mmCIF file of C-alpha atoms in Angstrom:
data_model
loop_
_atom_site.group_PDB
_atom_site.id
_atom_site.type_symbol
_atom_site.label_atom_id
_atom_site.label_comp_id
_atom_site.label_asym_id
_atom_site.label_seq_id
_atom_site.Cartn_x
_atom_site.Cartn_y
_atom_site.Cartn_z
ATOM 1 C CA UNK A 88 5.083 12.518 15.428
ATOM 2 C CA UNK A 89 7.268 10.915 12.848
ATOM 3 C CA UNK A 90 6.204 9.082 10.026
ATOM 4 C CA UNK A 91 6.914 5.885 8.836
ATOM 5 C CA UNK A 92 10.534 5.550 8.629
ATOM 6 C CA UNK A 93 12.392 3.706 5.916
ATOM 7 C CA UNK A 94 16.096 2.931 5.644
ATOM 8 C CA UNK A 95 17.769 3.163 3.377
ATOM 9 C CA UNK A 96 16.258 4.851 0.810
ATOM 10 C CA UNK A 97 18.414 3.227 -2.262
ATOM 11 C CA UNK A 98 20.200 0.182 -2.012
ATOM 12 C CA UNK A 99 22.682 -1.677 -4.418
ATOM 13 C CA UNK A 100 23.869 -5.015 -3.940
ATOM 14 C CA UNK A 101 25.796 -7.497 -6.205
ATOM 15 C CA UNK A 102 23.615 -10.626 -6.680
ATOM 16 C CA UNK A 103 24.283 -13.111 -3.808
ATOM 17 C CA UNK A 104 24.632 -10.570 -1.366
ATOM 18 C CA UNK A 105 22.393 -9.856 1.172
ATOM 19 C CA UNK A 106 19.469 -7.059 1.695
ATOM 20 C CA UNK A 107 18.604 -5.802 5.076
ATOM 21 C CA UNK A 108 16.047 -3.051 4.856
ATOM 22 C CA UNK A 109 14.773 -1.305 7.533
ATOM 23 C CA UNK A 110 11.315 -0.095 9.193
ATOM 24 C CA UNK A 111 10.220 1.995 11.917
ATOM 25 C CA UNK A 112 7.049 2.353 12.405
ATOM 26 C CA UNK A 113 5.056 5.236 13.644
ATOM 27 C CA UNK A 114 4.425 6.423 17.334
ATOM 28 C CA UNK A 115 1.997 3.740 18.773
ATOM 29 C CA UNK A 116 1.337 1.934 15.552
ATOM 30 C CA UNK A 117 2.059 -2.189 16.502
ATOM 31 C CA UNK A 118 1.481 -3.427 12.686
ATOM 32 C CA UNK A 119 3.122 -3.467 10.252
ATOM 33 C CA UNK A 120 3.249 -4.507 6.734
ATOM 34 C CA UNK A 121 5.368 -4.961 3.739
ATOM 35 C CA UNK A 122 4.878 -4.692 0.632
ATOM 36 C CA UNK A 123 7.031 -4.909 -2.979
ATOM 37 C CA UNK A 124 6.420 -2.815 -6.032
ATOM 38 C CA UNK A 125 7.397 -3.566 -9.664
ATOM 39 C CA UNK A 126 6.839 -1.207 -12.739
ATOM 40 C CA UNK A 127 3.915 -1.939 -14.025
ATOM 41 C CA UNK A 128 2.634 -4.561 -11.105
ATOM 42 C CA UNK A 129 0.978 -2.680 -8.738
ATOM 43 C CA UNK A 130 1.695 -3.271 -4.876
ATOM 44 C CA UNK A 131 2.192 -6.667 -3.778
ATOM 45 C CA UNK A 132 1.698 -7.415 -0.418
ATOM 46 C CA UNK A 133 4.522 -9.549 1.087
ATOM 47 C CA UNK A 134 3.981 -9.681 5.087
ATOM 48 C CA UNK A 135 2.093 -8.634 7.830
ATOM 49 C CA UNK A 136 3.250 -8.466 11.079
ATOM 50 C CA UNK A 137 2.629 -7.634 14.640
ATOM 51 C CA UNK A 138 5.553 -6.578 17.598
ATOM 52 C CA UNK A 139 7.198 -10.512 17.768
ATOM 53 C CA UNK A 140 4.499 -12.421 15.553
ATOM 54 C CA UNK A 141 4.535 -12.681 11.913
ATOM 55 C CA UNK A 142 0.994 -12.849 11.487
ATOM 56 C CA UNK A 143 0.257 -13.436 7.010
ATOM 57 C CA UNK A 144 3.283 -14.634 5.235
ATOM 58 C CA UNK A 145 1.320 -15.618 2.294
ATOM 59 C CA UNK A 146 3.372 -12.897 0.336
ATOM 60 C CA UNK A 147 6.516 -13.637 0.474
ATOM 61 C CA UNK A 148 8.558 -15.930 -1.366
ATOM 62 C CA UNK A 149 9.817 -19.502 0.494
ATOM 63 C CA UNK A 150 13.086 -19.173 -0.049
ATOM 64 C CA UNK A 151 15.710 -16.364 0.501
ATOM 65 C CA UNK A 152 13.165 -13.915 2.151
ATOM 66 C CA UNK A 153 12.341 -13.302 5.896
ATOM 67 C CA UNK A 154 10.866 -10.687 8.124
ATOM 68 C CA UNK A 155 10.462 -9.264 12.046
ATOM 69 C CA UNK A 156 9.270 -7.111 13.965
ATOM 70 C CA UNK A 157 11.142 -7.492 17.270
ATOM 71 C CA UNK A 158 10.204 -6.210 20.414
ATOM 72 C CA UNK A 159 12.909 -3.550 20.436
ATOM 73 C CA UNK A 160 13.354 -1.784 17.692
ATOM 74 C CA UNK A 161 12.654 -1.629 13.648
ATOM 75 C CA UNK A 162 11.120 -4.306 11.753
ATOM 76 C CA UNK A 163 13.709 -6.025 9.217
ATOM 77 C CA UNK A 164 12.957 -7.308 6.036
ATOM 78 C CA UNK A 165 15.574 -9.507 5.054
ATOM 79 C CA UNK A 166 16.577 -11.067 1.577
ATOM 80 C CA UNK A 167 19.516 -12.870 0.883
ATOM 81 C CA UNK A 168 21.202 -14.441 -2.075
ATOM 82 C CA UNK A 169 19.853 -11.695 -3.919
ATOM 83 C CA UNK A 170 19.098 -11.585 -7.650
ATOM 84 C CA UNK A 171 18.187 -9.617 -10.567
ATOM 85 C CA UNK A 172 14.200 -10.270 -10.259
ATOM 86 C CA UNK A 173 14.168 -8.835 -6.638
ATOM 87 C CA UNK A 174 14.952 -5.461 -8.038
ATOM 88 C CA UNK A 175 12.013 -3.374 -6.858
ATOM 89 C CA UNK A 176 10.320 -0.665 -4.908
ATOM 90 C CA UNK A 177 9.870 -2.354 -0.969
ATOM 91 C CA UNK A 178 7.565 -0.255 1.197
ATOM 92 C CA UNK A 179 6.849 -0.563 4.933
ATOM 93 C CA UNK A 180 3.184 0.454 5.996
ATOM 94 C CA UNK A 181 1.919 0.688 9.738
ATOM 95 C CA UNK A 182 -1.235 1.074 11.399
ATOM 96 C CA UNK A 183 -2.809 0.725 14.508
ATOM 97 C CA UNK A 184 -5.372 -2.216 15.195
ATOM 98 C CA UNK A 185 -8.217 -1.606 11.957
ATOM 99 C CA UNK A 186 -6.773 1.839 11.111
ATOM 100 C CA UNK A 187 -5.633 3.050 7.780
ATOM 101 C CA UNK A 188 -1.803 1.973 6.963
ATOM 102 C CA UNK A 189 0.817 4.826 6.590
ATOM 103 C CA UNK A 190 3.346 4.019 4.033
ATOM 104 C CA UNK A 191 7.162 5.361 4.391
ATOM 105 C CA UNK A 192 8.868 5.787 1.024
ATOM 106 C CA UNK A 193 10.206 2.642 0.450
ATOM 107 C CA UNK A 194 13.105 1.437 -0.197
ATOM 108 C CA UNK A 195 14.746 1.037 -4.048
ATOM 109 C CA UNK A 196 16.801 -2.054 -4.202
ATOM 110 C CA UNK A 197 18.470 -2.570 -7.485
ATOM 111 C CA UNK A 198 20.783 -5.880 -7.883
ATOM 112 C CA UNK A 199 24.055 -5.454 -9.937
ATOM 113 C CA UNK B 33 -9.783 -14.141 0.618
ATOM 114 C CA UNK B 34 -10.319 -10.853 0.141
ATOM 115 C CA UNK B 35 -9.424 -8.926 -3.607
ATOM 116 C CA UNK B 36 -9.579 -5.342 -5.336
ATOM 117 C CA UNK B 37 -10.167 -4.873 -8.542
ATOM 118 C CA UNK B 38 -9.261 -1.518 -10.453
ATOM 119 C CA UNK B 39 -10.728 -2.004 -13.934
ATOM 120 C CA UNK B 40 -8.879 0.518 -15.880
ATOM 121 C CA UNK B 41 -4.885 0.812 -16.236
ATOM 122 C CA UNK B 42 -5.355 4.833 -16.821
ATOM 123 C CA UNK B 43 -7.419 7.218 -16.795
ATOM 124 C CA UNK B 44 -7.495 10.482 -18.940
ATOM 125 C CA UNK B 45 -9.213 13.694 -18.026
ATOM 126 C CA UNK B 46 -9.272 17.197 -18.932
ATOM 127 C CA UNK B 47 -8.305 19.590 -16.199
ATOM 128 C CA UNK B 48 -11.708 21.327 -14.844
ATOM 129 C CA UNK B 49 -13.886 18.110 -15.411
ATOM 130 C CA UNK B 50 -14.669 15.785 -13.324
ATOM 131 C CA UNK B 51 -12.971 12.586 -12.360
ATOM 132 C CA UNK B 52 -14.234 8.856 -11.264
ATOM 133 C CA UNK B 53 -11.719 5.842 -10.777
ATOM 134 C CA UNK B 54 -13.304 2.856 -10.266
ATOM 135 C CA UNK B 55 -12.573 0.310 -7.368
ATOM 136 C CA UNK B 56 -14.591 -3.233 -6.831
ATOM 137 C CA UNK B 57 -14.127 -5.200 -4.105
ATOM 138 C CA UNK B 58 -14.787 -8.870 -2.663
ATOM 139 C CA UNK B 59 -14.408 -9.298 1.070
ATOM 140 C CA UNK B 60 -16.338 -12.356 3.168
ATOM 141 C CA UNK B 61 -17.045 -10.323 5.587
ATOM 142 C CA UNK B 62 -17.850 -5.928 5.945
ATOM 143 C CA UNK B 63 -15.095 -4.093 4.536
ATOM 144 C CA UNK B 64 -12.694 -1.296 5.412
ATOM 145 C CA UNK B 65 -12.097 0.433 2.254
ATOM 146 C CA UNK B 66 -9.385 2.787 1.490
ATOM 147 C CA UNK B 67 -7.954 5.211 -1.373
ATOM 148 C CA UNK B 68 -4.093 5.850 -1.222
ATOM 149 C CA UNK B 69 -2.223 8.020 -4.123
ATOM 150 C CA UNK B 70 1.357 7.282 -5.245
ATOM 151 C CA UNK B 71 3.488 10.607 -7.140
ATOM 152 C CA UNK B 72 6.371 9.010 -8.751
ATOM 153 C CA UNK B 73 9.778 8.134 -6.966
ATOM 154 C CA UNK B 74 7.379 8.345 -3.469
ATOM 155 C CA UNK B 75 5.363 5.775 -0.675
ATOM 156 C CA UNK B 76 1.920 5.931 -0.583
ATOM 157 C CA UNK B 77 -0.193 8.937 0.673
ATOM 158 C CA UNK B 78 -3.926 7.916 2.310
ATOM 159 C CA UNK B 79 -6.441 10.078 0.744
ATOM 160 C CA UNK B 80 -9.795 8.927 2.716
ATOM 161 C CA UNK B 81 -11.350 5.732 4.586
ATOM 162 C CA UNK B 82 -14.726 4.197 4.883
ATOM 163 C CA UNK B 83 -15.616 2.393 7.793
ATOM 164 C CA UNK B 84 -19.104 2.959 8.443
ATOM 165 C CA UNK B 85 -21.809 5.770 8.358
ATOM 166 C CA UNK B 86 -22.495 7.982 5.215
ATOM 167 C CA UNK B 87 -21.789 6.271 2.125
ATOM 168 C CA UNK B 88 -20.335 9.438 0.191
ATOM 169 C CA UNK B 89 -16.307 9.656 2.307
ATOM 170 C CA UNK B 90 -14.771 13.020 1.762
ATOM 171 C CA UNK B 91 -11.053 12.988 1.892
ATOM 172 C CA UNK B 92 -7.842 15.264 1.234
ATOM 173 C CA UNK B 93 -7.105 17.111 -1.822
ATOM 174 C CA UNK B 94 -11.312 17.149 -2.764
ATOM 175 C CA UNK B 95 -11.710 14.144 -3.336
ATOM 176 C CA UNK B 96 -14.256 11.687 -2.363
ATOM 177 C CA UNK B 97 -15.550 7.894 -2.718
ATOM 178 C CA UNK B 98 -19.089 6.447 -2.647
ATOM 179 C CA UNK B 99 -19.292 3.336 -0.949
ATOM 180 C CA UNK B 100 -22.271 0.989 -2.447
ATOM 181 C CA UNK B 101 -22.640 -2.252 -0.953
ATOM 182 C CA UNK B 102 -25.259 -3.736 -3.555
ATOM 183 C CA UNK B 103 -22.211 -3.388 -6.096
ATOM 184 C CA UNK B 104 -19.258 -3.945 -3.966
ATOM 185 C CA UNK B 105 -17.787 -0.397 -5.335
ATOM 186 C CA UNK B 106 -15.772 2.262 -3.963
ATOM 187 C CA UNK B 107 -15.580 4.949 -6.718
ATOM 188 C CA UNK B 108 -12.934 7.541 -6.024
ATOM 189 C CA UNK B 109 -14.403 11.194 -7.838
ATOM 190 C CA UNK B 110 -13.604 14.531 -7.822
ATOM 191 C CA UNK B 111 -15.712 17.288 -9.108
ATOM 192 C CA UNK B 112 -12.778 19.551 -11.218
ATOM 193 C CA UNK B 113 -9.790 17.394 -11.682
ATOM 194 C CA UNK B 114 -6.711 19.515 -11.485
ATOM 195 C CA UNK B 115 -3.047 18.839 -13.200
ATOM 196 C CA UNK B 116 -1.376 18.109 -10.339
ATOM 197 C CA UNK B 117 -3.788 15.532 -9.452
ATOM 198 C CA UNK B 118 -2.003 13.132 -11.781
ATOM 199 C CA UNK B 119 -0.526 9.776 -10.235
ATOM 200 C CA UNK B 120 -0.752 6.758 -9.556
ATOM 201 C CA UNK B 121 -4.337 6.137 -7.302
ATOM 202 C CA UNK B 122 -4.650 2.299 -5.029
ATOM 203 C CA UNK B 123 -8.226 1.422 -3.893
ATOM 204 C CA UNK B 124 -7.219 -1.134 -0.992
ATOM 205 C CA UNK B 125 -9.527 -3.297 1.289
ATOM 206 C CA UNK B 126 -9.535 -4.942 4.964
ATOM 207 C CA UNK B 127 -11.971 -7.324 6.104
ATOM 208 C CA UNK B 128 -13.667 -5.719 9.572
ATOM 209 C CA UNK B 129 -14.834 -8.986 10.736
ATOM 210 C CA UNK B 130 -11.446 -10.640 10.914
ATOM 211 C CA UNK B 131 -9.083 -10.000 13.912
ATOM 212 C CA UNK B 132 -6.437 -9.978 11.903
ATOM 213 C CA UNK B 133 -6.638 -8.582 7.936
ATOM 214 C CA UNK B 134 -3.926 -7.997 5.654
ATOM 215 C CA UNK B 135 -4.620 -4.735 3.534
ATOM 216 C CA UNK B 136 -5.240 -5.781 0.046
ATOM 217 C CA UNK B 137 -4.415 -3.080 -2.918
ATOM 218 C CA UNK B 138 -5.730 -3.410 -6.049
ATOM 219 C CA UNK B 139 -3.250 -2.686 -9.223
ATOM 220 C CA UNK B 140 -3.741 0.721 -9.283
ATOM 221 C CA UNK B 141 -4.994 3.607 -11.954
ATOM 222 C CA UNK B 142 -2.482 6.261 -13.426
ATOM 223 C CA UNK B 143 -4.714 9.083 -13.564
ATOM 224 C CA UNK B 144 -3.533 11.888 -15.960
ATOM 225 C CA UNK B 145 -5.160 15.364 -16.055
ATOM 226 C CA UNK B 146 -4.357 17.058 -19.694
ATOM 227 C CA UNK B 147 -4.015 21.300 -19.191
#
């Protein structure tokens, strides 16, 4: 059984480009959350979602930043127009209903 | 809302003595409570739950957590800290009585175990 799965592991994109990062979660897990990690910030959570249904947004930014989890497939974090300040550590948890979250290993963007 | 609070930013120990980060915790409702542990350049790695029963959780690696409800705490300790121990440790929280909970982390403690 897989873990979480996170793709791709380091991304670089030129400010006002666009960030697609990836999630898969593992075998029979139907939530999933994201969550953003600055040096010396601690783990912020950004979404939580469920297969189709965004369920807490409170997270994430208003503008530039949006999430699924489609029926098919990964869940998609999605940031566009990037900038400098979203440089950071993005990590994908699931878990099953009430269960502890598994993490994957993130993804590093870094905005040039 | 629900919040986790790790008082201290680090946490020095000498290897063979024993460890305690601390973890506080405000939920409206009964809480899941969790301990995850970050090594650098990785995701997160669950050490150990509690959801209900004994108060004292044992997890992975030796390590364990007393849940106390009077003080809203979930200590993580060890009894001989090792070197390799050293990282980053997240207390996080989920309310059980709400259908749907976000997992909340608290800032997290860089523990670091001197030889």
């Amino acid at each position: 059984n897989a873990g979480v799965m996170q793709n791709p592991r380091h991304l670089v994109r030129r400010r006002g480009q666009e960030a697609r990062l990836r999630c898969s979660p593992m075998k029979g897990h139907s939530h999933v959350y994201w969550y953003r990690q600055l040096p010396e910030e601690g783990l912020k959570f950004m979404v939580y979602l469920q297969k189709e249904n965004i369920i807490d947004e409170s997270g994430m930014p208003k503008e530039r930043f949006s999430a699924e989890f489609p029926k098919e497939g990964p869940s998609i974090l999605r940031i566009q127009q990037v900038v400098r300040g979203d440089s950071a550590a993005y990590f994908c948890a699931s878990s099953a209903m009430n269960t502890e979250a598994f993490f994957g290993q993130g993804t590093r963007l870094t905005v040039v | 809302a629900q919040s986790v609070a790790q008082p201290e930013d680090q946490v020095n120990v000498a290897e063979g003595n024993p460890l305690t980060v601390k973890c506080t915790y405000s939920v409206s409702g009964n809480p899941y409570l969790f301990w995850y542990v970050q090594y650098p350049n990785r995701g997160l790695q669950f050490l150990l739950k509690y959801i209900t029963g004994d108060n004292l959780v044992k997890g992975s690696y030796g390590f364990e957590a007393e849940f106390n409800k009077s003080q809203t705490s979930f200590h993580l300790k060890k009894p001989s800290a090792l070197v390799s121990d050293s990282a980053l440790y997240f207390c996080a929280v989920r309310d059980m009585n709400s259908g749907y909970s976000t997992l909340t982390f608290g800032k997290g403690t860089m523990l670091l175990v001197s030889p």
